[in-house]
Amino acid sequence: MNVLGLLPVVGQPRFAKRIAMMREQGAEVRCLAFDRPYHKGRPPDCALEVLGRIPHGRYLFRLRVFLRSIGVIRRRIKDTDVVYAFGLDMLLLGWLASLFLNKPLVLEIGDIRAVQTAGGLKGRLFRGLDKWLVRRADLVVFTAEDFCRRYYRDWLGLHLNHRVIENKIDFPVTATAPKPLADGDTLVIGYFGVLRCEWSVRALAALADAYPDRLRIKVAGFSLLPAALLEDLDRRANVTVQGPYCSPRDLPALYGDVDMIWASYAPIAADDWNLRWARTNRFYEACAFSRPLVTRQGSNDGKWVAEYDIGLTLDAVESDQVVTRFKEVSPAVLRRWQENMRALPSSVFACTDEASSLHEAMRELVSQGRDHRP
C-alpha cells in the first residue's frame, strides 16, 4: 500500500509517529509538507517534499501557497493508494487535488479549534463547512475519543467511519526510576514540549520565588511565548530554560532529571472545549516515565490524573494559589503518586494494536474503492 501524507508543518512529533506506524505495517509512505517556523522535534522518517514556506499569520499569502501546490499534490496522488491528511486544511487540499482520481482520503484530527465551537454567525458558518468537509474523508482518525463523541457526533450529528489513536508513546522506555524524596530534598518540576501558556510561566515563576531552596524548575521545548517572559523566568537561580529538543531521543534525559511534570493550563474558559476534550503528549510521556503530573481541573488530563491519583490537579486562578497548593506535595504524597504511576497498565500510555488497526482500515478502503459522497 502506497500512502501520501499531507502535512501542514514539518517536525510535529504526532505526524512522525503516525507515519512510523504505517511504515512498520509495511506501507510505503512519502509526504508533502509545508515549512513553517514551528517545532521540529521529530521529522517524519520517509521521503519528504516541501511545497512551500508559510510564515505565521499572513493568511492571504498562505492561501496563495496552498493554491499553487494543488498541481504538485495531484501529480503525486496519481501514484498513490491512499491520501492521509493531517488536519482539515490538508483534507481540503487533498480533496481538491484528487477530484475524479478515485483515491481514498483519510483525515487525522488532533485538535478542535476555537472557531469550530464559537458562538454566533462565524461559528455556525464554520461548523457548516466542517460538517461538509469532514464527510469528504473515508476514514477519520481522532487523537481523543471526545473529539469524535462530543463534537462530531453530539454537536454536528455525524456518525463517521473512524478510529481513535491517542497520543501514546510508540517507543521503548529506558528511564531513570523516580527517586524517593526525603524531607529537605529539592523537588524538580519539568515543563516540556511546545511552550505556549503564559499563565503557566507566571505560576512557575511564583513557585520558584516561593521555594528557592526546596524547588527547581527545568523548562525545555519550542517556545511560542514572548521572549521576555521566558528570559525573566530564566533569571532565577533555581530555573533552567533550554531550547527545543528531539523526541523521542532526548526524552529519557529530560524526564530522568525531574520529579514532576507541569501539564497545567490557565483556568479553562467555559467555551474552551478543546482543553476539556484533548489528551496531551505530556500525559502519556509522564506516565511512561513514572513522573507525577500537575494538571488543570476540568481538563481531560486532569480527569485521569485525579482518577488514577497520579498527581496534583489545580483549580487555582492566581499564582499565589498555586504556591499554596504546592504545600500539599510532601515526600509521602509524591511517593504515593509514583507508586500509582508504576502500577498503571502500559496500555494507558503505550500503543498496543493501533498500528495494525489503522493499517487494516486503510487496506479495506483500498480494496473496496472510494465511496463517492455527496
mmCIF file of C-alpha atoms in Angstrom:
data_model
loop_
_atom_site.group_PDB
_atom_site.id
_atom_site.type_symbol
_atom_site.label_atom_id
_atom_site.label_comp_id
_atom_site.label_asym_id
_atom_site.label_seq_id
_atom_site.Cartn_x
_atom_site.Cartn_y
_atom_site.Cartn_z
ATOM 1 C CA MET A 1 0.000 0.000 0.000
ATOM 2 C CA ASN A 2 1.364 3.389 -1.037
ATOM 3 C CA VAL A 3 0.397 6.298 1.218
ATOM 4 C CA LEU A 4 0.797 10.005 0.520
ATOM 5 C CA GLY A 5 0.861 12.132 3.665
ATOM 6 C CA LEU A 6 -0.155 15.801 3.556
ATOM 7 C CA LEU A 7 1.471 17.706 6.426
ATOM 8 C CA PRO A 8 0.777 21.336 7.419
ATOM 9 C CA VAL A 9 4.169 21.520 9.156
ATOM 10 C CA VAL A 10 7.431 19.569 9.290
ATOM 11 C CA GLY A 11 8.602 18.117 12.589
ATOM 12 C CA GLN A 12 5.381 17.693 14.567
ATOM 13 C CA PRO A 13 6.016 14.515 16.637
ATOM 14 C CA ARG A 14 2.457 13.220 16.219
ATOM 15 C CA PHE A 15 2.744 13.269 12.434
ATOM 16 C CA ALA A 16 6.056 11.417 12.546
ATOM 17 C CA LYS A 17 4.600 8.886 14.969
ATOM 18 C CA ARG A 18 1.686 8.123 12.667
ATOM 19 C CA ILE A 19 3.948 7.742 9.642
ATOM 20 C CA ALA A 20 6.165 5.355 11.619
ATOM 21 C CA MET A 21 3.057 3.298 12.446
ATOM 22 C CA MET A 22 2.186 2.961 8.772
ATOM 23 C CA ARG A 23 5.727 2.046 7.780
ATOM 24 C CA GLU A 24 6.087 -0.612 10.452
ATOM 25 C CA GLN A 25 2.988 -2.270 8.970
ATOM 26 C CA GLY A 26 4.651 -2.389 5.548
ATOM 27 C CA ALA A 27 3.180 0.695 3.886
ATOM 28 C CA GLU A 28 5.310 2.789 1.563
ATOM 29 C CA VAL A 29 4.920 6.376 2.754
ATOM 30 C CA ARG A 30 6.017 9.667 1.235
ATOM 31 C CA CYS A 31 4.979 13.091 2.401
ATOM 32 C CA LEU A 32 4.279 16.540 1.033
ATOM 33 C CA ALA A 33 4.630 19.272 3.632
ATOM 34 C CA PHE A 34 4.649 22.991 4.224
ATOM 35 C CA ASP A 35 7.525 24.503 6.144
ATOM 36 C CA ARG A 36 6.637 26.894 8.976
ATOM 37 C CA PRO A 37 8.563 28.499 11.855
ATOM 38 C CA TYR A 38 7.451 25.770 14.244
ATOM 39 C CA HIS A 39 8.722 22.964 16.465
ATOM 40 C CA LYS A 40 10.810 20.444 14.510
ATOM 41 C CA GLY A 41 11.308 17.913 17.268
ATOM 42 C CA ARG A 42 10.635 14.784 15.176
ATOM 43 C CA PRO A 43 10.760 14.961 11.378
ATOM 44 C CA PRO A 44 8.969 12.145 9.536
ATOM 45 C CA ASP A 45 11.150 9.172 8.657
ATOM 46 C CA CYS A 46 10.187 8.940 4.993
ATOM 47 C CA ALA A 47 10.673 10.681 1.658
ATOM 48 C CA LEU A 48 9.649 14.306 2.130
ATOM 49 C CA GLU A 49 8.945 17.088 -0.369
ATOM 50 C CA VAL A 50 8.417 20.653 0.869
ATOM 51 C CA LEU A 51 5.714 22.503 -1.068
ATOM 52 C CA GLY A 52 6.447 25.985 0.258
ATOM 53 C CA ARG A 53 7.216 28.063 3.312
ATOM 54 C CA ILE A 54 4.398 29.700 5.281
ATOM 55 C CA PRO A 55 5.017 32.422 7.902
ATOM 56 C CA HIS A 56 2.808 32.969 10.942
ATOM 57 C CA GLY A 57 -0.328 34.938 10.127
ATOM 58 C CA ARG A 58 -0.453 36.348 6.574
ATOM 59 C CA TYR A 59 -3.455 34.242 5.582
ATOM 60 C CA LEU A 60 -3.701 35.558 2.023
ATOM 61 C CA PHE A 61 -0.068 34.588 1.433
ATOM 62 C CA ARG A 62 -0.819 31.159 2.905
ATOM 63 C CA LEU A 63 -3.790 30.767 0.550
ATOM 64 C CA ARG A 64 -1.595 31.531 -2.474
ATOM 65 C CA VAL A 65 0.961 28.925 -1.383
ATOM 66 C CA PHE A 66 -1.790 26.353 -0.890
ATOM 67 C CA LEU A 67 -3.376 27.020 -4.281
ATOM 68 C CA ARG A 68 -0.024 26.832 -6.095
ATOM 69 C CA SER A 69 0.597 23.436 -4.514
ATOM 70 C CA ILE A 70 -2.527 21.721 -5.858
ATOM 71 C CA GLY A 71 -0.932 20.739 -9.169
ATOM 72 C CA VAL A 72 2.042 19.089 -7.456
ATOM 73 C CA ILE A 73 -0.220 17.294 -4.999
ATOM 74 C CA ARG A 74 -2.396 15.969 -7.818
ATOM 75 C CA ARG A 75 0.593 14.584 -9.688
ATOM 76 C CA ARG A 76 1.798 12.764 -6.562
ATOM 77 C CA ILE A 77 -1.694 11.456 -5.753
ATOM 78 C CA LYS A 78 -1.923 9.700 -9.116
ATOM 79 C CA ASP A 79 0.800 7.275 -7.993
ATOM 80 C CA THR A 80 -0.595 6.525 -4.532
ATOM 81 C CA ASP A 81 -3.258 4.287 -2.999
ATOM 82 C CA VAL A 82 -4.345 6.403 -0.020
ATOM 83 C CA VAL A 83 -4.096 10.107 0.834
ATOM 84 C CA TYR A 84 -3.564 10.778 4.563
ATOM 85 C CA ALA A 85 -4.333 14.391 5.535
ATOM 86 C CA PHE A 86 -3.267 15.837 8.880
ATOM 87 C CA GLY A 87 -5.941 18.446 9.594
ATOM 88 C CA LEU A 88 -8.922 19.948 7.821
ATOM 89 C CA ASP A 89 -6.876 22.343 5.660
ATOM 90 C CA MET A 90 -4.821 19.436 4.323
ATOM 91 C CA LEU A 91 -8.016 17.437 3.735
ATOM 92 C CA LEU A 92 -9.411 20.279 1.636
ATOM 93 C CA LEU A 93 -6.215 20.417 -0.412
ATOM 94 C CA GLY A 94 -6.200 16.656 -0.817
ATOM 95 C CA TRP A 95 -9.837 16.575 -1.874
ATOM 96 C CA LEU A 96 -9.379 19.344 -4.438
ATOM 97 C CA ALA A 97 -6.214 17.754 -5.836
ATOM 98 C CA SER A 98 -7.764 14.280 -6.075
ATOM 99 C CA LEU A 99 -11.056 15.166 -7.789
ATOM 100 C CA PHE A 100 -12.038 12.378 -10.222
ATOM 101 C CA LEU A 101 -8.962 10.285 -9.292
ATOM 102 C CA ASN A 102 -10.965 7.876 -7.098
ATOM 103 C CA LYS A 103 -8.450 7.829 -4.219
ATOM 104 C CA PRO A 104 -9.460 7.168 -0.579
ATOM 105 C CA LEU A 105 -8.946 10.084 1.805
ATOM 106 C CA VAL A 106 -8.028 9.671 5.462
ATOM 107 C CA LEU A 107 -8.233 12.625 7.849
ATOM 108 C CA GLU A 108 -6.483 12.891 11.213
ATOM 109 C CA ILE A 109 -7.847 15.326 13.789
ATOM 110 C CA GLY A 110 -5.635 16.235 16.741
ATOM 111 C CA ASP A 111 -7.387 19.409 17.920
ATOM 112 C CA ILE A 112 -10.726 21.155 17.912
ATOM 113 C CA ARG A 113 -10.083 24.831 17.174
ATOM 114 C CA ALA A 114 -11.874 27.690 18.918
ATOM 115 C CA VAL A 115 -13.644 28.718 15.703
ATOM 116 C CA GLN A 116 -15.231 25.267 15.481
ATOM 117 C CA THR A 117 -17.094 25.749 18.757
ATOM 118 C CA ALA A 118 -17.527 29.529 18.579
ATOM 119 C CA GLY A 119 -20.898 31.160 19.062
ATOM 120 C CA GLY A 120 -22.591 33.479 16.612
ATOM 121 C CA LEU A 121 -22.634 33.505 12.839
ATOM 122 C CA LYS A 122 -18.903 32.786 12.466
ATOM 123 C CA GLY A 123 -19.152 29.592 14.486
ATOM 124 C CA ARG A 124 -22.273 28.393 12.657
ATOM 125 C CA LEU A 125 -20.701 29.037 9.252
ATOM 126 C CA PHE A 126 -17.514 27.203 10.151
ATOM 127 C CA ARG A 127 -19.399 24.228 11.588
ATOM 128 C CA GLY A 128 -21.357 24.023 8.351
ATOM 129 C CA LEU A 129 -18.090 23.973 6.397
ATOM 130 C CA ASP A 130 -16.584 21.495 8.841
ATOM 131 C CA LYS A 131 -19.562 19.164 8.517
ATOM 132 C CA TRP A 132 -19.390 19.267 4.730
ATOM 133 C CA LEU A 133 -15.627 18.856 4.598
ATOM 134 C CA VAL A 134 -15.191 16.014 7.075
ATOM 135 C CA ARG A 135 -17.661 13.950 5.039
ATOM 136 C CA ARG A 136 -15.163 14.034 2.144
ATOM 137 C CA ALA A 137 -12.974 11.711 4.235
ATOM 138 C CA ASP A 138 -13.471 7.962 4.013
ATOM 139 C CA LEU A 139 -11.854 7.392 7.412
ATOM 140 C CA VAL A 140 -11.256 9.824 10.280
ATOM 141 C CA VAL A 141 -8.577 9.259 12.918
ATOM 142 C CA PHE A 142 -9.084 11.087 16.225
ATOM 143 C CA THR A 143 -6.455 11.515 18.929
ATOM 144 C CA ALA A 144 -9.146 11.742 21.623
ATOM 145 C CA GLU A 145 -12.463 9.925 21.884
ATOM 146 C CA ASP A 146 -14.237 13.124 22.948
ATOM 147 C CA PHE A 147 -13.381 14.838 19.655
ATOM 148 C CA CYS A 148 -15.490 12.239 17.893
ATOM 149 C CA ARG A 149 -18.173 11.722 20.525
ATOM 150 C CA ARG A 150 -18.653 15.215 21.908
ATOM 151 C CA TYR A 151 -18.053 17.380 18.859
ATOM 152 C CA TYR A 152 -18.635 15.468 15.620
ATOM 153 C CA ARG A 153 -21.427 13.245 16.939
ATOM 154 C CA ASP A 154 -23.162 15.410 19.565
ATOM 155 C CA TRP A 155 -22.558 18.876 18.036
ATOM 156 C CA LEU A 156 -22.598 18.077 14.318
ATOM 157 C CA GLY A 157 -24.730 14.943 14.321
ATOM 158 C CA LEU A 158 -22.249 12.904 12.281
ATOM 159 C CA HIS A 159 -21.559 9.187 12.579
ATOM 160 C CA LEU A 160 -18.183 8.750 10.925
ATOM 161 C CA ASN A 161 -16.089 5.759 9.966
ATOM 162 C CA HIS A 162 -13.324 6.379 12.475
ATOM 163 C CA ARG A 163 -10.506 5.106 14.669
ATOM 164 C CA VAL A 164 -9.227 6.623 17.910
ATOM 165 C CA ILE A 165 -5.442 6.663 18.200
ATOM 166 C CA GLU A 166 -4.365 8.549 21.303
ATOM 167 C CA ASN A 167 -1.033 10.356 21.657
ATOM 168 C CA LYS A 168 0.506 7.355 23.378
ATOM 169 C CA ILE A 169 4.209 6.642 23.190
ATOM 170 C CA ASP A 170 5.461 4.385 20.426
ATOM 171 C CA PHE A 171 8.978 3.705 21.727
ATOM 172 C CA PRO A 172 10.520 1.545 24.467
ATOM 173 C CA VAL A 173 11.139 3.410 27.719
ATOM 174 C CA THR A 174 14.561 3.204 29.327
ATOM 175 C CA ALA A 175 14.400 5.801 32.059
ATOM 176 C CA THR A 176 15.861 6.503 35.445
ATOM 177 C CA ALA A 177 13.443 5.290 38.105
ATOM 178 C CA PRO A 178 11.872 8.166 40.031
ATOM 179 C CA LYS A 179 13.800 8.821 43.217
ATOM 180 C CA PRO A 180 12.011 8.942 46.567
ATOM 181 C CA LEU A 181 12.259 12.379 48.146
ATOM 182 C CA ALA A 182 13.148 12.851 51.769
ATOM 183 C CA ASP A 183 12.300 15.867 53.894
ATOM 184 C CA GLY A 184 14.530 18.746 52.820
ATOM 185 C CA ASP A 185 15.253 17.341 49.337
ATOM 186 C CA THR A 186 14.763 19.554 46.276
ATOM 187 C CA LEU A 187 11.676 18.862 44.162
ATOM 188 C CA VAL A 188 12.345 19.246 40.420
ATOM 189 C CA ILE A 189 9.472 20.197 38.081
ATOM 190 C CA GLY A 190 9.781 19.808 34.307
ATOM 191 C CA TYR A 191 7.795 21.852 31.781
ATOM 192 C CA PHE A 192 8.455 20.272 28.374
ATOM 193 C CA GLY A 193 7.031 20.454 24.839
ATOM 194 C CA VAL A 194 5.591 23.337 22.853
ATOM 195 C CA LEU A 195 5.620 26.239 25.323
ATOM 196 C CA ARG A 196 2.608 28.467 24.784
ATOM 197 C CA CYS A 197 0.914 29.121 28.162
ATOM 198 C CA GLU A 198 1.830 32.477 29.697
ATOM 199 C CA TRP A 199 -0.168 31.673 32.833
ATOM 200 C CA SER A 200 1.978 28.585 33.404
ATOM 201 C CA VAL A 201 5.205 30.574 33.147
ATOM 202 C CA ARG A 202 3.946 33.105 35.695
ATOM 203 C CA ALA A 203 2.833 30.310 38.027
ATOM 204 C CA LEU A 204 6.218 28.566 37.742
ATOM 205 C CA ALA A 205 7.980 31.870 38.431
ATOM 206 C CA ALA A 206 5.892 32.295 41.590
ATOM 207 C CA LEU A 207 6.777 28.761 42.701
ATOM 208 C CA ALA A 208 10.474 29.371 42.064
ATOM 209 C CA ASP A 209 10.332 32.561 44.144
ATOM 210 C CA ALA A 210 8.326 30.990 46.979
ATOM 211 C CA TYR A 211 10.537 27.899 47.342
ATOM 212 C CA PRO A 212 14.066 28.932 46.276
ATOM 213 C CA ASP A 213 15.779 26.202 48.307
ATOM 214 C CA ARG A 214 13.156 23.494 48.032
ATOM 215 C CA LEU A 215 12.213 23.562 44.361
ATOM 216 C CA ARG A 216 13.969 23.583 40.983
ATOM 217 C CA ILE A 217 12.308 24.104 37.587
ATOM 218 C CA LYS A 218 13.516 22.838 34.225
ATOM 219 C CA VAL A 219 11.921 24.171 31.019
ATOM 220 C CA ALA A 220 12.633 22.748 27.556
ATOM 221 C CA GLY A 221 10.931 22.946 24.178
ATOM 222 C CA PHE A 222 9.872 25.152 21.310
ATOM 223 C CA SER A 223 8.526 28.450 22.609
ATOM 224 C CA LEU A 224 5.581 30.405 21.228
ATOM 225 C CA LEU A 225 5.816 32.763 24.208
ATOM 226 C CA PRO A 226 7.117 36.332 24.308
ATOM 227 C CA ALA A 227 10.897 36.091 24.620
ATOM 228 C CA ALA A 228 10.963 38.487 27.585
ATOM 229 C CA LEU A 229 8.665 36.223 29.586
ATOM 230 C CA LEU A 230 10.988 33.193 29.386
ATOM 231 C CA GLU A 231 14.061 35.372 29.889
ATOM 232 C CA ASP A 232 12.565 36.710 33.103
ATOM 233 C CA LEU A 233 11.834 33.168 34.311
ATOM 234 C CA ASP A 234 15.348 32.042 33.417
ATOM 235 C CA ARG A 235 16.942 34.753 35.547
ATOM 236 C CA ARG A 236 16.099 32.825 38.699
ATOM 237 C CA ALA A 237 18.877 30.716 40.163
ATOM 238 C CA ASN A 238 16.625 27.670 40.579
ATOM 239 C CA VAL A 239 15.282 27.761 36.994
ATOM 240 C CA THR A 240 16.875 26.366 33.824
ATOM 241 C CA VAL A 241 15.411 27.193 30.399
ATOM 242 C CA GLN A 242 16.708 25.430 27.298
ATOM 243 C CA GLY A 243 15.560 25.368 23.700
ATOM 244 C CA PRO A 244 13.919 22.721 21.506
ATOM 245 C CA TYR A 245 14.740 19.053 21.839
ATOM 246 C CA CYS A 246 14.293 15.929 19.716
ATOM 247 C CA SER A 247 11.595 13.412 20.551
ATOM 248 C CA PRO A 248 11.928 10.593 21.495
ATOM 249 C CA ARG A 249 15.735 10.723 21.576
ATOM 250 C CA ASP A 250 16.025 13.355 24.317
ATOM 251 C CA LEU A 251 13.068 12.305 26.465
ATOM 252 C CA PRO A 252 14.873 9.854 28.807
ATOM 253 C CA ALA A 253 17.396 12.513 29.836
ATOM 254 C CA LEU A 254 14.728 15.198 30.261
ATOM 255 C CA TYR A 255 12.317 13.097 32.276
ATOM 256 C CA GLY A 256 15.107 11.397 34.193
ATOM 257 C CA ASP A 257 16.160 14.750 35.644
ATOM 258 C CA VAL A 258 12.784 15.740 37.135
ATOM 259 C CA ASP A 259 10.330 14.554 39.793
ATOM 260 C CA MET A 260 7.073 16.018 38.415
ATOM 261 C CA ILE A 261 5.768 17.216 35.056
ATOM 262 C CA TRP A 262 3.923 20.501 34.599
ATOM 263 C CA ALA A 263 0.921 19.903 32.328
ATOM 264 C CA SER A 264 -1.473 22.536 33.625
ATOM 265 C CA TYR A 265 -3.133 25.349 31.733
ATOM 266 C CA ALA A 266 -4.611 28.673 32.671
ATOM 267 C CA PRO A 267 -8.153 28.396 34.081
ATOM 268 C CA ILE A 268 -10.304 26.886 31.347
ATOM 269 C CA ALA A 269 -12.920 29.214 29.909
ATOM 270 C CA ALA A 270 -16.497 27.981 29.620
ATOM 271 C CA ASP A 271 -16.222 27.819 25.827
ATOM 272 C CA ASP A 272 -12.700 26.333 25.629
ATOM 273 C CA TRP A 273 -13.847 22.874 24.689
ATOM 274 C CA ASN A 274 -10.572 21.673 23.199
ATOM 275 C CA LEU A 275 -8.853 21.728 26.601
ATOM 276 C CA ARG A 276 -11.729 19.710 28.055
ATOM 277 C CA TRP A 277 -11.541 17.073 25.317
ATOM 278 C CA ALA A 278 -7.860 16.813 24.306
ATOM 279 C CA ARG A 279 -5.242 14.341 25.539
ATOM 280 C CA THR A 280 -1.691 15.714 25.627
ATOM 281 C CA ASN A 281 1.683 14.167 24.862
ATOM 282 C CA ARG A 282 2.838 15.265 28.317
ATOM 283 C CA PHE A 283 0.276 12.988 29.973
ATOM 284 C CA TYR A 284 1.407 9.857 28.153
ATOM 285 C CA GLU A 285 5.112 10.627 28.441
ATOM 286 C CA ALA A 286 4.864 11.372 32.155
ATOM 287 C CA CYS A 287 3.019 8.101 32.754
ATOM 288 C CA ALA A 288 5.605 6.182 30.732
ATOM 289 C CA PHE A 289 8.464 7.654 32.765
ATOM 290 C CA SER A 290 6.525 7.423 36.077
ATOM 291 C CA ARG A 291 6.669 11.164 36.771
ATOM 292 C CA PRO A 292 3.582 12.522 38.570
ATOM 293 C CA LEU A 293 1.756 15.369 36.860
ATOM 294 C CA VAL A 294 0.492 18.840 37.661
ATOM 295 C CA THR A 295 -2.724 19.303 35.662
ATOM 296 C CA ARG A 296 -5.725 21.610 35.385
ATOM 297 C CA GLN A 297 -9.062 20.697 36.907
ATOM 298 C CA GLY A 298 -11.638 20.317 34.135
ATOM 299 C CA SER A 299 -9.145 19.186 31.500
ATOM 300 C CA ASN A 300 -9.185 15.664 30.097
ATOM 301 C CA ASP A 301 -5.717 15.039 31.541
ATOM 302 C CA GLY A 302 -6.827 16.386 34.903
ATOM 303 C CA LYS A 303 -9.763 13.990 34.969
ATOM 304 C CA TRP A 304 -7.492 10.974 34.617
ATOM 305 C CA VAL A 305 -4.809 12.296 36.963
ATOM 306 C CA ALA A 306 -7.484 12.539 39.653
ATOM 307 C CA GLU A 307 -8.942 9.132 38.719
ATOM 308 C CA TYR A 308 -5.581 7.351 38.908
ATOM 309 C CA ASP A 309 -4.286 9.531 41.804
ATOM 310 C CA ILE A 310 -1.040 10.287 39.987
ATOM 311 C CA GLY A 311 -0.505 13.969 40.617
ATOM 312 C CA LEU A 312 -1.799 17.383 41.602
ATOM 313 C CA THR A 313 -4.905 18.846 39.936
ATOM 314 C CA LEU A 314 -5.119 22.638 40.131
ATOM 315 C CA ASP A 315 -8.204 24.799 40.309
ATOM 316 C CA ALA A 316 -6.065 27.865 41.054
ATOM 317 C CA VAL A 317 -6.686 31.166 39.315
ATOM 318 C CA GLU A 318 -3.859 33.248 40.796
ATOM 319 C CA SER A 319 -0.198 32.314 41.111
ATOM 320 C CA ASP A 320 -0.255 32.593 44.907
ATOM 321 C CA GLN A 321 -2.955 29.929 44.973
ATOM 322 C CA VAL A 322 -0.604 27.602 43.082
ATOM 323 C CA VAL A 323 2.077 28.289 45.684
ATOM 324 C CA THR A 324 -0.361 27.351 48.451
ATOM 325 C CA ARG A 325 -1.408 24.113 46.742
ATOM 326 C CA PHE A 326 2.212 23.002 46.479
ATOM 327 C CA LYS A 327 2.390 22.826 50.265
ATOM 328 C CA GLU A 328 0.492 19.544 49.795
ATOM 329 C CA VAL A 329 3.359 17.961 47.838
ATOM 330 C CA SER A 330 5.174 16.190 50.662
ATOM 331 C CA PRO A 331 7.649 13.308 50.180
ATOM 332 C CA ALA A 332 4.943 10.863 51.289
ATOM 333 C CA VAL A 333 2.397 12.225 48.790
ATOM 334 C CA LEU A 334 4.944 12.194 45.953
ATOM 335 C CA ARG A 335 5.845 8.597 46.819
ATOM 336 C CA ARG A 336 2.163 7.596 46.646
ATOM 337 C CA TRP A 337 1.800 9.204 43.222
ATOM 338 C CA GLN A 338 4.969 7.487 41.990
ATOM 339 C CA GLU A 339 3.726 4.094 43.191
ATOM 340 C CA ASN A 340 0.371 4.631 41.492
ATOM 341 C CA MET A 341 2.207 5.624 38.295
ATOM 342 C CA ARG A 342 4.247 2.423 38.317
ATOM 343 C CA ALA A 343 1.079 0.377 38.868
ATOM 344 C CA LEU A 344 -0.584 1.706 35.702
ATOM 345 C CA PRO A 345 -1.022 -0.874 32.934
ATOM 346 C CA SER A 346 1.155 0.006 29.949
ATOM 347 C CA SER A 347 -1.948 0.254 27.743
ATOM 348 C CA VAL A 348 -2.747 3.561 29.499
ATOM 349 C CA PHE A 349 0.275 5.264 27.941
ATOM 350 C CA ALA A 350 1.782 2.974 25.271
ATOM 351 C CA CYS A 351 0.468 1.866 21.894
ATOM 352 C CA THR A 352 -0.893 -1.666 21.598
ATOM 353 C CA ASP A 353 -2.686 -2.666 18.374
ATOM 354 C CA GLU A 354 -3.281 0.846 16.999
ATOM 355 C CA ALA A 355 -0.862 0.443 14.078
ATOM 356 C CA SER A 356 -2.395 -2.796 12.815
ATOM 357 C CA SER A 357 -5.946 -1.476 13.295
ATOM 358 C CA LEU A 358 -5.188 1.625 11.231
ATOM 359 C CA HIS A 359 -3.428 -0.399 8.547
ATOM 360 C CA GLU A 360 -6.340 -2.796 8.156
ATOM 361 C CA ALA A 361 -8.846 0.053 7.964
ATOM 362 C CA MET A 362 -6.809 1.716 5.216
ATOM 363 C CA ARG A 363 -6.349 -1.530 3.305
ATOM 364 C CA GLU A 364 -10.095 -2.055 3.402
ATOM 365 C CA LEU A 365 -10.602 1.370 1.788
ATOM 366 C CA VAL A 366 -8.182 0.474 -0.980
ATOM 367 C CA SER A 367 -9.756 -2.932 -1.632
ATOM 368 C CA GLN A 368 -13.314 -1.582 -1.676
ATOM 369 C CA GLY A 369 -12.625 1.546 -3.722
ATOM 370 C CA ARG A 370 -13.615 5.025 -2.660
ATOM 371 C CA ASP A 371 -17.199 5.777 -1.733
ATOM 372 C CA HIS A 372 -18.395 8.875 -3.604
ATOM 373 C CA ARG A 373 -20.136 11.030 -1.038
ATOM 374 C CA PRO A 374 -22.467 13.917 -1.898
#
